[in-house]
Short mmCIF file of C-alpha atoms in Angstrom, two decimals:
data_model
loop_
_atom_site.label_atom_id
_atom_site.label_comp_id
_atom_site.label_asym_id
_atom_site.label_seq_id
_atom_site.Cartn_x
_atom_site.Cartn_y
_atom_site.Cartn_z
CA MET A 1 0.00 0.00 0.00
CA SER A 2 1.36 3.46 -0.94
CA LYS A 3 2.11 6.08 1.68
CA ALA A 4 -0.90 8.11 0.49
CA ASN A 5 -3.16 5.15 1.06
CA ARG A 6 -1.90 4.77 4.62
CA LYS A 7 -3.00 8.28 5.62
CA ILE A 8 -5.68 8.72 8.25
CA SER A 9 -7.88 11.45 9.66
CA ALA A 10 -7.93 11.37 13.46
CA VAL A 11 -11.19 12.20 15.25
CA ILE A 12 -10.91 12.96 18.97
CA PHE A 13 -14.11 12.92 21.02
CA SER A 14 -12.98 15.23 23.78
CA PHE A 15 -14.21 14.77 27.36
CA ASN A 16 -11.18 16.09 29.22
CA ARG A 17 -9.23 19.17 28.16
CA GLU A 18 -5.87 18.07 29.59
CA VAL A 19 -6.18 14.63 27.99
CA THR A 20 -7.11 16.15 24.63
CA GLU A 21 -4.15 18.53 24.66
CA GLN A 22 -1.78 15.62 25.32
CA LEU A 23 -3.39 13.60 22.52
CA LEU A 24 -2.97 16.52 20.11
CA SER A 25 0.70 16.77 21.03
CA ASP A 26 1.21 13.04 20.44
CA LEU A 27 -0.70 12.98 17.16
CA ALA A 28 1.35 15.88 15.79
CA GLU A 29 4.36 13.55 15.75
CA ILE A 30 2.66 10.91 13.61
CA ASN A 31 3.37 11.29 9.88
CA SER A 32 0.41 9.21 8.71
CA ILE A 33 -2.13 11.71 10.08
CA ASP A 34 -3.31 14.29 7.55
CA LYS A 35 -6.15 15.90 9.54
CA ILE A 36 -7.30 16.10 13.13
CA PHE A 37 -10.91 16.69 14.07
CA VAL A 38 -11.73 17.51 17.68
CA VAL A 39 -15.36 17.02 18.67
CA SER A 40 -15.76 19.33 21.64
CA LYS A 41 -17.42 22.46 22.94
CA ASP A 42 -13.95 23.75 23.79
CA LYS A 43 -11.43 25.19 21.38
CA PHE A 44 -7.91 23.80 21.03
CA GLU A 45 -4.72 24.84 19.28
CA ILE A 46 -3.95 22.12 16.77
CA PRO A 47 -0.45 21.95 15.21
CA ALA A 48 -0.31 24.42 12.35
CA HIS A 49 1.07 21.96 9.80
CA LEU A 50 -2.11 19.90 10.03
CA TYR A 51 -5.25 20.96 8.20
CA HIS A 52 -7.85 20.75 10.91
CA THR A 53 -11.41 21.48 11.92
CA VAL A 54 -12.83 21.84 15.40
CA HIS A 55 -16.49 20.89 15.77
CA PRO A 56 -18.91 21.27 18.62
CA PHE A 57 -21.01 18.31 19.69
CA GLY A 58 -24.28 18.00 17.78
CA SER A 59 -25.29 19.48 14.43
CA ASN A 60 -24.65 16.19 12.65
CA VAL A 61 -20.96 16.50 13.39
CA ILE A 62 -20.26 12.93 12.22
CA ASN A 63 -21.81 13.68 8.83
CA GLN A 64 -19.70 16.82 8.50
CA ILE A 65 -16.48 15.01 9.31
CA ILE A 66 -17.21 12.25 6.79
CA GLU A 67 -17.92 14.81 4.08
CA ILE A 68 -14.61 16.62 4.67
CA ALA A 69 -12.39 13.57 5.26
CA GLU A 70 -10.17 12.65 2.30
CA ALA A 71 -7.81 10.08 3.82
CA PRO A 72 -8.64 6.38 3.30
CA TYR A 73 -9.24 5.92 7.03
CA LEU A 74 -10.90 7.64 9.96
CA PHE A 75 -9.36 6.93 13.36
CA PHE A 76 -11.87 7.48 16.17
CA ILE A 77 -10.38 8.19 19.61
CA ASN A 78 -12.34 8.25 22.85
CA GLY A 79 -10.67 11.15 24.64
CA SER A 80 -11.91 10.39 28.14
CA GLN A 81 -8.59 8.74 29.03
CA GLN A 82 -5.00 9.21 28.00
CA VAL A 83 -4.53 6.90 25.01
CA GLY A 84 -1.01 6.06 23.89
CA ILE A 85 -0.93 6.36 20.09
CA THR A 86 2.20 6.04 17.98
CA GLU A 87 3.05 5.58 14.32
CA GLU A 88 3.22 1.85 15.02
CA THR A 89 -0.29 1.93 16.49
CA ILE A 90 -1.68 3.39 13.28
CA SER A 91 0.31 0.97 11.10
CA ASN A 92 -0.93 -2.02 13.07
CA PHE A 93 -4.55 -0.93 12.75
CA ILE A 94 -4.22 -0.38 9.01
CA ALA A 95 -2.47 -3.73 8.58
CA GLU A 96 -5.48 -5.45 10.13
CA THR A 97 -7.76 -4.06 7.40
CA GLU A 98 -5.56 -5.11 4.48
CA GLY A 99 -6.94 -8.17 2.75
CA SER A 100 -9.98 -8.02 5.02
CA ASP A 101 -13.63 -7.33 4.33
CA SER A 102 -13.86 -5.40 7.58
CA GLY A 103 -14.80 -1.75 7.37
CA TRP A 104 -14.55 -1.07 11.10
CA ILE A 105 -11.70 -2.36 13.28
CA TYR A 106 -11.28 -2.16 17.05
CA SER A 107 -8.86 -3.98 19.33
CA ASP A 108 -8.03 -5.11 22.82
CA TYR A 109 -5.68 -2.77 24.65
CA TYR A 110 -3.25 -2.49 27.54
CA VAL A 111 -4.10 -0.60 30.71
CA LYS A 112 -1.22 0.92 32.65
CA GLN A 113 -1.51 -0.07 36.32
CA ASN A 114 1.27 0.67 38.78
CA SER A 115 3.89 0.83 36.01
CA LYS A 116 2.67 -2.51 34.63
CA LEU A 117 0.68 -3.21 31.48
CA VAL A 118 -2.44 -5.32 31.94
CA ILE A 119 -4.41 -6.58 28.94
CA HIS A 120 -8.01 -5.40 28.77
CA LEU A 121 -10.00 -7.82 26.63
CA LEU A 122 -13.06 -6.78 24.65
CA ILE A 123 -15.73 -8.98 23.04
CA ASP A 124 -16.44 -9.78 19.40
CA TYR A 125 -19.04 -7.77 17.52
CA GLN A 126 -22.04 -9.74 16.24
CA PRO A 127 -25.37 -8.86 14.59
CA GLY A 128 -26.94 -8.52 18.04
CA SER A 129 -24.34 -6.06 19.30
CA VAL A 130 -26.80 -3.24 18.75
CA ARG A 131 -26.89 -1.65 22.20
CA ASP A 132 -25.63 1.92 22.11
CA ASP A 133 -23.11 1.27 24.92
CA PHE A 134 -21.20 -1.51 23.15
CA ASP A 135 -17.56 -1.23 24.25
CA PHE A 136 -15.16 -0.61 21.36
CA GLY A 137 -12.39 0.43 23.72
CA TYR A 138 -10.74 3.78 23.06
CA CYS A 139 -9.73 3.48 19.38
CA SER A 140 -11.46 2.34 16.19
CA LEU A 141 -10.25 2.48 12.60
CA VAL A 142 -12.96 2.95 9.97
CA ARG A 143 -12.65 2.85 6.19
CA THR A 144 -13.67 6.23 4.81
CA ASP A 145 -15.11 4.83 1.57
CA ILE A 146 -17.55 2.66 3.49
CA VAL A 147 -18.87 5.44 5.71
CA LYS A 148 -19.09 7.84 2.77
CA ARG A 149 -21.21 5.22 1.01
CA HIS A 150 -23.68 5.40 3.88
CA LEU A 151 -23.68 9.16 4.22
CA GLN A 152 -26.90 9.64 2.26
CA ASN A 153 -28.62 6.95 4.30
CA LEU A 154 -27.86 8.46 7.70
CA PHE A 155 -30.98 9.03 9.74
CA THR A 156 -31.56 12.81 9.64
CA GLN A 157 -35.34 13.23 9.71
CA GLN A 158 -34.86 15.39 12.80
CA ASN A 159 -32.45 17.67 10.82
CA GLU A 160 -29.63 16.96 13.22
CA LEU A 161 -28.39 14.23 15.52
CA LEU A 162 -27.14 15.78 18.73
CA TYR A 163 -26.10 12.62 20.54
CA SER A 164 -26.30 9.55 18.33
CA GLY A 165 -24.31 10.31 15.19
CA LEU A 166 -21.57 7.76 15.87
CA TYR A 167 -24.09 5.15 17.00
CA ASN A 168 -26.10 5.73 13.84
CA LEU A 169 -22.98 5.44 11.68
CA ARG A 170 -21.80 2.12 13.08
CA LEU A 171 -25.28 0.56 12.87
CA LEU A 172 -25.51 1.39 9.18
CA ALA A 173 -21.88 0.40 8.57
CA SER A 174 -22.44 -2.96 10.26
CA HIS A 175 -25.34 -3.70 7.92
CA GLN A 176 -23.20 -3.53 4.78
CA SER A 177 -19.71 -4.35 6.04
CA LYS A 178 -18.02 -6.24 8.85
CA ILE A 179 -17.10 -4.82 12.23
CA ALA A 180 -14.22 -6.84 13.59
CA ARG A 181 -12.29 -7.06 16.83
CA VAL A 182 -8.55 -7.60 16.81
CA ALA A 183 -7.85 -10.02 19.64
CA ASN A 184 -4.47 -8.43 20.23
CA PRO A 185 -3.73 -5.19 22.13
CA LEU A 186 -2.75 -2.50 19.62
CA TYR A 187 -2.46 0.45 22.03
CA SER A 188 -2.27 1.34 25.72
CA VAL A 189 -4.41 3.47 28.01
CA ASN A 190 -3.38 5.38 31.11
CA MET A 191 -6.47 5.86 33.27
CA VAL A 192 -6.31 9.48 34.39
CA ASN A 193 -9.82 9.58 35.85
CA ASP A 194 -12.45 7.10 36.99
CA GLU A 195 -15.10 7.19 34.32
CA LYS A 196 -16.75 3.95 35.45
CA SER A 197 -19.65 4.03 37.84
CA ALA A 198 -21.84 1.41 39.47
CA ASN A 199 -24.76 3.37 38.10
CA ASN A 200 -23.68 3.42 34.44
CA MET A 201 -25.72 0.28 33.87
CA PHE A 202 -28.85 2.32 34.65
CA ALA A 203 -27.95 5.36 32.53
CA TYR A 204 -30.67 4.65 29.99
CA VAL A 205 -33.42 4.96 32.63
CA ASP A 206 -32.04 8.14 34.18
CA PRO A 207 -34.59 10.96 33.54
CA ARG A 208 -31.68 13.31 32.87
CA ASN A 209 -30.79 11.22 29.83
CA ARG A 210 -34.31 11.11 28.41
CA GLU A 211 -33.57 13.37 25.44
CA VAL A 212 -30.56 11.24 24.52
CA GLN A 213 -32.58 8.04 24.76
CA ILE A 214 -35.39 9.34 22.56
CA GLU A 215 -32.90 10.17 19.82
CA MET A 216 -31.10 6.81 20.23
CA GLU A 217 -34.42 4.99 19.96
CA LYS A 218 -35.32 6.80 16.73
CA VAL A 219 -31.97 5.93 15.21
CA PHE A 220 -32.25 2.31 16.29
CA THR A 221 -35.85 1.92 15.09
CA ASN A 222 -34.81 3.24 11.69
CA TYR A 223 -32.01 0.66 11.63
CA LEU A 224 -34.41 -2.20 12.46
CA LYS A 225 -36.58 -1.13 9.53
CA GLU A 226 -33.49 -0.98 7.31
CA ILE A 227 -32.52 -4.59 8.12
CA GLY A 228 -36.08 -5.97 8.13
CA ALA A 229 -36.23 -6.69 11.88
CA TYR A 230 -38.81 -4.08 12.89
CA VAL A 231 -41.95 -5.61 14.41
CA ASP A 232 -45.13 -3.69 13.68
CA PRO A 233 -47.14 -3.29 16.92
CA GLY A 234 -50.27 -4.13 14.95
CA ILE A 235 -49.37 -7.82 14.75
CA LYS A 236 -49.08 -8.33 18.51
CA LYS A 237 -51.74 -10.40 20.25
CA SER A 238 -53.87 -9.99 23.36
CA VAL A 239 -54.84 -12.94 25.59
CA ASN A 240 -58.28 -13.91 26.85
CA PHE A 241 -57.47 -15.65 30.17
CA LYS A 242 -59.97 -18.49 29.58
CA ASN A 243 -57.77 -21.21 31.06
CA LYS A 244 -58.83 -22.59 34.45
CA PHE A 245 -56.39 -22.70 37.38
CA ASN A 246 -56.61 -23.71 41.03
CA PHE A 247 -55.00 -20.39 42.00
CA GLU A 248 -55.25 -16.97 40.46
CA ALA A 249 -51.57 -16.20 41.01
CA SER A 250 -48.33 -17.75 42.19
CA VAL A 251 -45.37 -15.84 43.53
CA ILE A 252 -42.27 -17.59 42.19
CA ILE A 253 -39.08 -17.48 44.29
CA PRO A 254 -36.02 -19.34 42.94
CA VAL A 255 -33.38 -19.59 45.65
CA LYS A 256 -29.96 -20.98 46.38
CA ASN A 257 -28.03 -20.19 49.57
CA ARG A 258 -29.86 -17.06 50.69
CA VAL A 259 -30.17 -17.87 54.38
CA ASN A 260 -30.03 -14.17 55.32
CA THR A 261 -32.87 -13.03 53.07
CA ILE A 262 -35.21 -15.91 52.17
CA GLU A 263 -37.50 -15.48 55.17
CA ASP A 264 -38.05 -11.80 54.39
CA ALA A 265 -38.85 -12.61 50.76
CA ILE A 266 -41.37 -15.35 51.58
CA HIS A 267 -43.13 -13.26 54.23
CA SER A 268 -43.27 -10.33 51.79
CA ALA A 269 -45.22 -12.62 49.45
CA LEU A 270 -47.45 -14.16 52.12
CA ASN A 271 -48.38 -10.71 53.45
CA GLN A 272 -49.97 -9.67 50.18
CA ASN A 273 -53.53 -8.39 50.54
CA ALA A 274 -55.30 -9.83 47.49
CA LYS A 275 -58.94 -10.43 46.57
CA PHE A 276 -58.07 -13.79 45.04
CA SER A 277 -56.37 -17.03 45.99
CA PHE A 278 -52.61 -17.22 45.58
CA ASN A 279 -49.68 -19.34 46.66
CA VAL A 280 -45.91 -19.03 46.90
CA ILE A 281 -43.75 -21.53 45.01
CA VAL A 282 -40.21 -21.58 46.36
CA VAL A 283 -37.82 -23.51 44.12
CA ASN A 284 -34.89 -24.39 46.35
CA ASN A 285 -31.90 -25.17 44.14
CA HIS A 286 -30.17 -27.49 46.64
CA SER A 287 -29.16 -24.86 49.18
CA THR A 288 -26.48 -25.84 51.68
CA ASP A 289 -26.35 -22.85 54.05
CA GLY A 290 -29.51 -23.28 56.14
CA THR A 291 -31.90 -21.86 53.55
CA THR A 292 -33.66 -25.24 53.20
CA GLU A 293 -34.47 -25.44 56.90
CA LYS A 294 -35.94 -21.94 56.93
CA ILE A 295 -38.18 -22.67 53.95
CA LYS A 296 -39.38 -25.92 55.52
CA LYS A 297 -40.28 -24.17 58.76
CA ILE A 298 -42.40 -21.54 56.99
CA ALA A 299 -44.06 -24.15 54.73
CA GLU A 300 -45.06 -26.21 57.79
CA SER A 301 -46.92 -23.25 59.26
CA ASP A 302 -48.55 -21.94 56.05
CA ASP A 303 -49.90 -24.30 53.39
CA ARG A 304 -49.77 -21.55 50.77
CA VAL A 305 -46.01 -22.15 50.57
CA ILE A 306 -44.99 -24.90 48.15
CA HIS A 307 -41.39 -25.98 48.69
CA VAL A 308 -39.91 -27.50 45.55
CA ILE A 309 -36.49 -29.15 45.51
CA PRO A 310 -35.71 -30.16 41.91
CA THR A 311 -34.46 -33.64 41.16
CA LYS A 312 -31.96 -32.09 38.73
CA THR A 313 -28.77 -30.60 40.10
CA ASP A 314 -27.74 -28.62 37.04
CA LEU A 315 -30.39 -25.91 37.04
CA GLY A 316 -29.78 -22.21 36.64
CA ILE A 317 -32.32 -19.57 37.60
CA GLY A 318 -34.17 -20.16 34.33
CA GLY A 319 -34.38 -23.88 35.01
CA CYS A 320 -35.79 -23.18 38.48
CA TRP A 321 -38.46 -20.97 36.93
CA ASN A 322 -39.42 -23.81 34.59
CA GLU A 323 -39.85 -26.11 37.59
CA ALA A 324 -42.29 -23.59 39.08
CA ILE A 325 -44.39 -22.77 36.01
CA VAL A 326 -45.03 -26.45 35.17
CA HIS A 327 -46.05 -27.26 38.75
CA PRO A 328 -49.73 -28.37 38.80
CA ASP A 329 -50.55 -25.71 41.41
CA CYS A 330 -48.93 -22.84 39.56
CA GLY A 331 -51.50 -20.07 39.30
CA LYS A 332 -52.89 -18.31 36.26
CA PHE A 333 -50.26 -15.59 36.69
CA ALA A 334 -46.65 -16.37 37.66
CA VAL A 335 -45.13 -13.39 39.46
CA GLN A 336 -41.44 -12.82 40.14
CA LEU A 337 -39.90 -12.29 43.56
CA ASP A 338 -36.14 -12.78 43.87
CA SER A 339 -34.92 -14.43 47.04
CA ASP A 340 -33.22 -11.29 48.36
CA ASP A 341 -35.85 -8.75 47.30
CA LEU A 342 -39.20 -7.58 48.66
CA TYR A 343 -42.51 -6.24 47.43
CA SER A 344 -42.84 -2.57 48.36
CA ASP A 345 -46.18 -3.07 50.15
CA GLU A 346 -49.03 -5.55 50.61
CA ASN A 347 -50.86 -4.38 47.46
CA THR A 348 -48.23 -5.30 44.88
CA LEU A 349 -49.72 -8.63 43.82
CA GLN A 350 -53.20 -7.18 43.44
CA ARG A 351 -51.89 -4.33 41.30
CA ILE A 352 -50.05 -6.72 39.01
CA VAL A 353 -53.06 -8.98 38.46
CA ASP A 354 -55.35 -5.98 37.90
CA LYS A 355 -52.93 -4.76 35.25
CA PHE A 356 -53.16 -8.08 33.37
CA TYR A 357 -56.93 -7.75 33.05
CA GLU A 358 -56.75 -4.05 32.23
CA GLY A 359 -55.12 -4.68 28.86
CA ASN A 360 -55.30 -8.45 28.30
CA TYR A 361 -51.55 -8.57 28.57
CA ALA A 362 -49.36 -11.67 28.36
CA MET A 363 -46.70 -10.04 30.53
CA VAL A 364 -46.73 -7.27 33.12
CA ILE A 365 -43.61 -5.49 34.34
CA GLY A 366 -43.41 -3.18 37.33
CA SER A 367 -40.91 -0.63 38.60
CA TYR A 368 -38.50 -0.93 41.48
CA LYS A 369 -36.32 1.03 43.86
CA LEU A 370 -32.68 0.16 44.47
CA THR A 371 -31.83 -0.19 48.14
CA ASP A 372 -29.01 -1.44 50.30
CA PHE A 373 -29.42 -4.52 52.49
CA ASN A 374 -31.18 -2.45 55.16
CA LEU A 375 -33.67 -1.05 52.60
CA ASN A 376 -32.13 2.42 52.47
CA GLU A 377 -32.58 3.84 48.99
CA ILE A 378 -29.36 4.08 46.94
CA PRO A 379 -28.66 5.85 43.63
CA PRO A 380 -30.11 5.99 41.11
CA GLY A 381 -33.21 5.10 43.15
CA LEU A 382 -36.31 4.45 41.07
CA ILE A 383 -35.90 2.28 37.96
CA ASP A 384 -39.18 2.67 36.06
CA HIS A 385 -38.21 2.07 32.40
CA ARG A 386 -40.27 4.97 31.10
CA GLU A 387 -38.40 4.57 27.84
CA TRP A 388 -40.98 1.87 27.11
CA THR A 389 -43.91 2.77 24.86
CA ASP A 390 -46.78 0.52 23.82
CA ASP A 391 -46.02 1.20 20.16
CA ASN A 392 -42.27 0.65 20.18
CA GLY A 393 -41.12 -0.84 23.48
CA HIS A 394 -40.81 -4.31 21.94
CA ASN A 395 -38.41 -2.92 19.31
CA ASN A 396 -36.42 -0.62 21.57
CA ALA A 397 -35.96 -3.51 24.02
CA LEU A 398 -33.32 -4.89 21.65
CA ARG A 399 -31.21 -1.78 22.26
CA ILE A 400 -31.16 -1.90 26.05
CA ASN A 401 -30.13 -4.50 28.59
CA GLY A 402 -33.25 -5.25 30.60
CA PHE A 403 -37.00 -5.05 31.00
CA GLY A 404 -37.32 -4.14 34.67
CA ALA A 405 -38.94 -5.83 37.68
CA PRO A 406 -41.00 -7.40 38.99
CA ARG A 407 -41.89 -9.44 35.92
CA ALA A 408 -45.11 -11.40 35.77
CA PHE A 409 -46.41 -13.79 33.12
CA TYR A 410 -49.67 -15.30 31.98
CA THR A 411 -48.80 -18.90 32.78
CA PRO A 412 -49.98 -20.59 29.55
CA VAL A 413 -47.80 -18.21 27.54
CA ILE A 414 -44.67 -18.67 29.64
CA ARG A 415 -45.21 -22.43 29.72
CA GLU A 416 -45.13 -22.42 25.94
CA ILE A 417 -42.00 -20.26 25.69
CA LYS A 418 -40.13 -21.50 28.80
CA PHE A 419 -36.94 -20.03 30.23
CA PRO A 420 -33.43 -20.91 29.02
CA ASN A 421 -31.60 -22.84 31.74
CA VAL A 422 -29.11 -20.11 32.60
CA SER A 423 -28.60 -17.73 35.52
CA TYR A 424 -28.02 -14.55 33.54
CA GLY A 425 -30.24 -13.10 30.82
CA GLU A 426 -32.98 -15.70 31.26
CA ASP A 427 -35.51 -12.95 32.02
CA TYR A 428 -34.33 -10.81 29.10
CA SER A 429 -34.66 -13.77 26.73
CA VAL A 430 -38.30 -14.49 27.58
CA GLY A 431 -39.07 -10.76 27.65
CA LEU A 432 -37.91 -10.42 24.05
CA ALA A 433 -39.90 -13.49 22.98
CA ILE A 434 -43.12 -12.38 24.66
CA SER A 435 -42.92 -8.74 23.61
CA ARG A 436 -42.38 -9.81 20.01
CA GLN A 437 -45.70 -11.65 19.98
CA TYR A 438 -47.92 -10.19 22.72
CA LYS A 439 -48.97 -6.96 24.35
CA VAL A 440 -47.01 -6.09 27.49
CA GLY A 441 -48.32 -3.98 30.38
CA ARG A 442 -46.18 -1.63 32.48
CA ILE A 443 -46.58 -0.27 36.01
CA TYR A 444 -44.46 2.85 36.43
CA GLU A 445 -44.83 3.33 40.17
CA PRO A 446 -42.39 1.50 42.50
CA ILE A 447 -43.89 -1.80 43.65
CA TYR A 448 -40.67 -3.70 44.33
CA LEU A 449 -37.52 -3.22 46.42
CA CYS A 450 -34.33 -4.54 44.84
CA ARG A 451 -31.61 -4.99 47.44
CA ARG A 452 -28.00 -4.65 46.31
CA TRP A 453 -25.34 -5.98 48.65
CA GLU A 454 -22.02 -7.74 48.62
CA GLY A 455 -23.67 -11.13 48.24
CA ASN A 456 -25.59 -10.35 45.05
CA THR A 457 -24.42 -7.13 43.44
CA ASP A 458 -23.24 -7.07 39.84
CA ALA A 459 -21.76 -3.59 40.15
CA SER A 460 -18.17 -4.78 40.61
CA LEU A 461 -17.88 -7.82 38.37
CA SER A 462 -14.54 -8.76 36.86
CA ILE A 463 -13.87 -7.78 33.25
CA GLU A 464 -14.09 -11.44 32.26
CA LYS A 465 -17.53 -11.83 33.84
CA GLN A 466 -18.80 -8.56 32.38
CA ASN A 467 -17.59 -9.66 28.95
CA ALA A 468 -19.27 -13.06 29.30
CA ASN A 469 -22.55 -11.45 30.36
CA ASN A 470 -22.49 -8.87 27.58
CA PHE A 471 -21.59 -11.42 24.92
CA HIS A 472 -24.44 -13.66 26.10
CA LYS A 473 -27.02 -10.89 25.84
CA ASP A 474 -25.66 -9.85 22.44
CA SER A 475 -26.10 -13.48 21.37
CA LEU A 476 -29.72 -13.37 22.53
CA ARG A 477 -30.23 -10.22 20.46
CA THR A 478 -28.60 -11.85 17.45
CA LYS A 479 -31.03 -14.77 17.56
CA GLU A 480 -33.99 -12.48 18.18
CA ILE A 481 -33.11 -10.17 15.28
CA GLN A 482 -32.73 -13.13 12.93
CA LEU A 483 -36.09 -14.52 14.09
CA ARG A 484 -37.84 -11.18 13.58
CA GLN A 485 -36.32 -10.88 10.10
CA LYS A 486 -37.65 -14.36 9.28
CA ILE A 487 -41.13 -13.47 10.54
CA ASN A 488 -41.21 -10.32 8.42
CA ARG A 489 -40.08 -12.22 5.33
CA ASN A 490 -42.89 -14.73 5.84
CA LEU A 491 -45.42 -11.92 6.28
CA GLN A 492 -44.38 -10.48 2.95
CA LYS A 493 -44.95 -13.71 1.05
#
């Protein structure tokens, strides 16, 4: 490849002035860079020998950069941390595209920790990697010809994209070309500030981010239509609740080794003030810490408690749910209660069942408050998923990571679909399947208390576990997108 063809335009998304100034100084020493774009509200002095443009956020800035860029490659840099970029870094990225059908390359990277370099692994991109917070690391190399090809197709019905230009670009690019991870660290990062937060996982339900989420949803919905995976709300079904059951509802509690919380959970269910008959099915997944004895004691004093110990020893949370929903005394509605959580008051079960009948829903989802072990509210507090709409919630659900809680199901429907036998993403999987086919009801007031503590929190998982969880949910999205595409093709025949 000629020297001209190895030129790049660097695009810095600036979040920290000091970091950006250091990046500009480093990039000025790299001969393969012909332009530098800084996306920021601030102004910077860029080396005079480089033709440059400084853009503010918004105003379709991504479109403008693509139109101006002349080099064969765009090099996107997340400027929230100090990224070490050299001539070799650029050469290695370009080398990965040569002879490849990939139009977008990202790589693992090193993190500098106490003078040592530690590899930070990322996950592979797949068709279901459509969430807007997919982690590309801090650098991505994109072929300019591919993004220019998509320039006319960028979603601009709102005249400008203030927040989602890059998200929009990579969705469209992924439809026509390959986005590939290089499983080899091509650069290093010096963490100069802590940008991670235990609450980042809830950013999409933060009311302060509502404007961002509305724009992201519009971009994503347009993409689903582009790839034939958009589900028209008009095809979704209601249910008629004609099936006969011994109980109107069952509270389902899967549990394994929750000796400190199981009693509170069961009593929270038993204390429900309902106008109908209900029971509590506790599926005890072979606990060894005293949980079994506590369940037995409560079941002996209250015949509404059904204590199930599966014969299988290889069940995840999803498998435990399946044990409960096929039980002959499972009620018409199967209602979630995790073994370390509580209903917010004695009217929760009644409100959920009333909601089913209100709209003939196959699934009802409530809202919850995050608390510590002692039920003190912790940030971000209320998680109500108001991003959901009756018309488009089932489509937008593919973009985000969860449906909310508590989740409740019309038993004949969930018996037909069943849960995957896993302990992560089992609820998301059935939520996608049900929302694709049926109407879903939402309760936006807090009816559930979700306790986060050292024994159950997912706020401080290892990178390996986070990667495994994210890859699993992306895999679920991949299968769901392919299924929705197939359904739409059949509808068109």
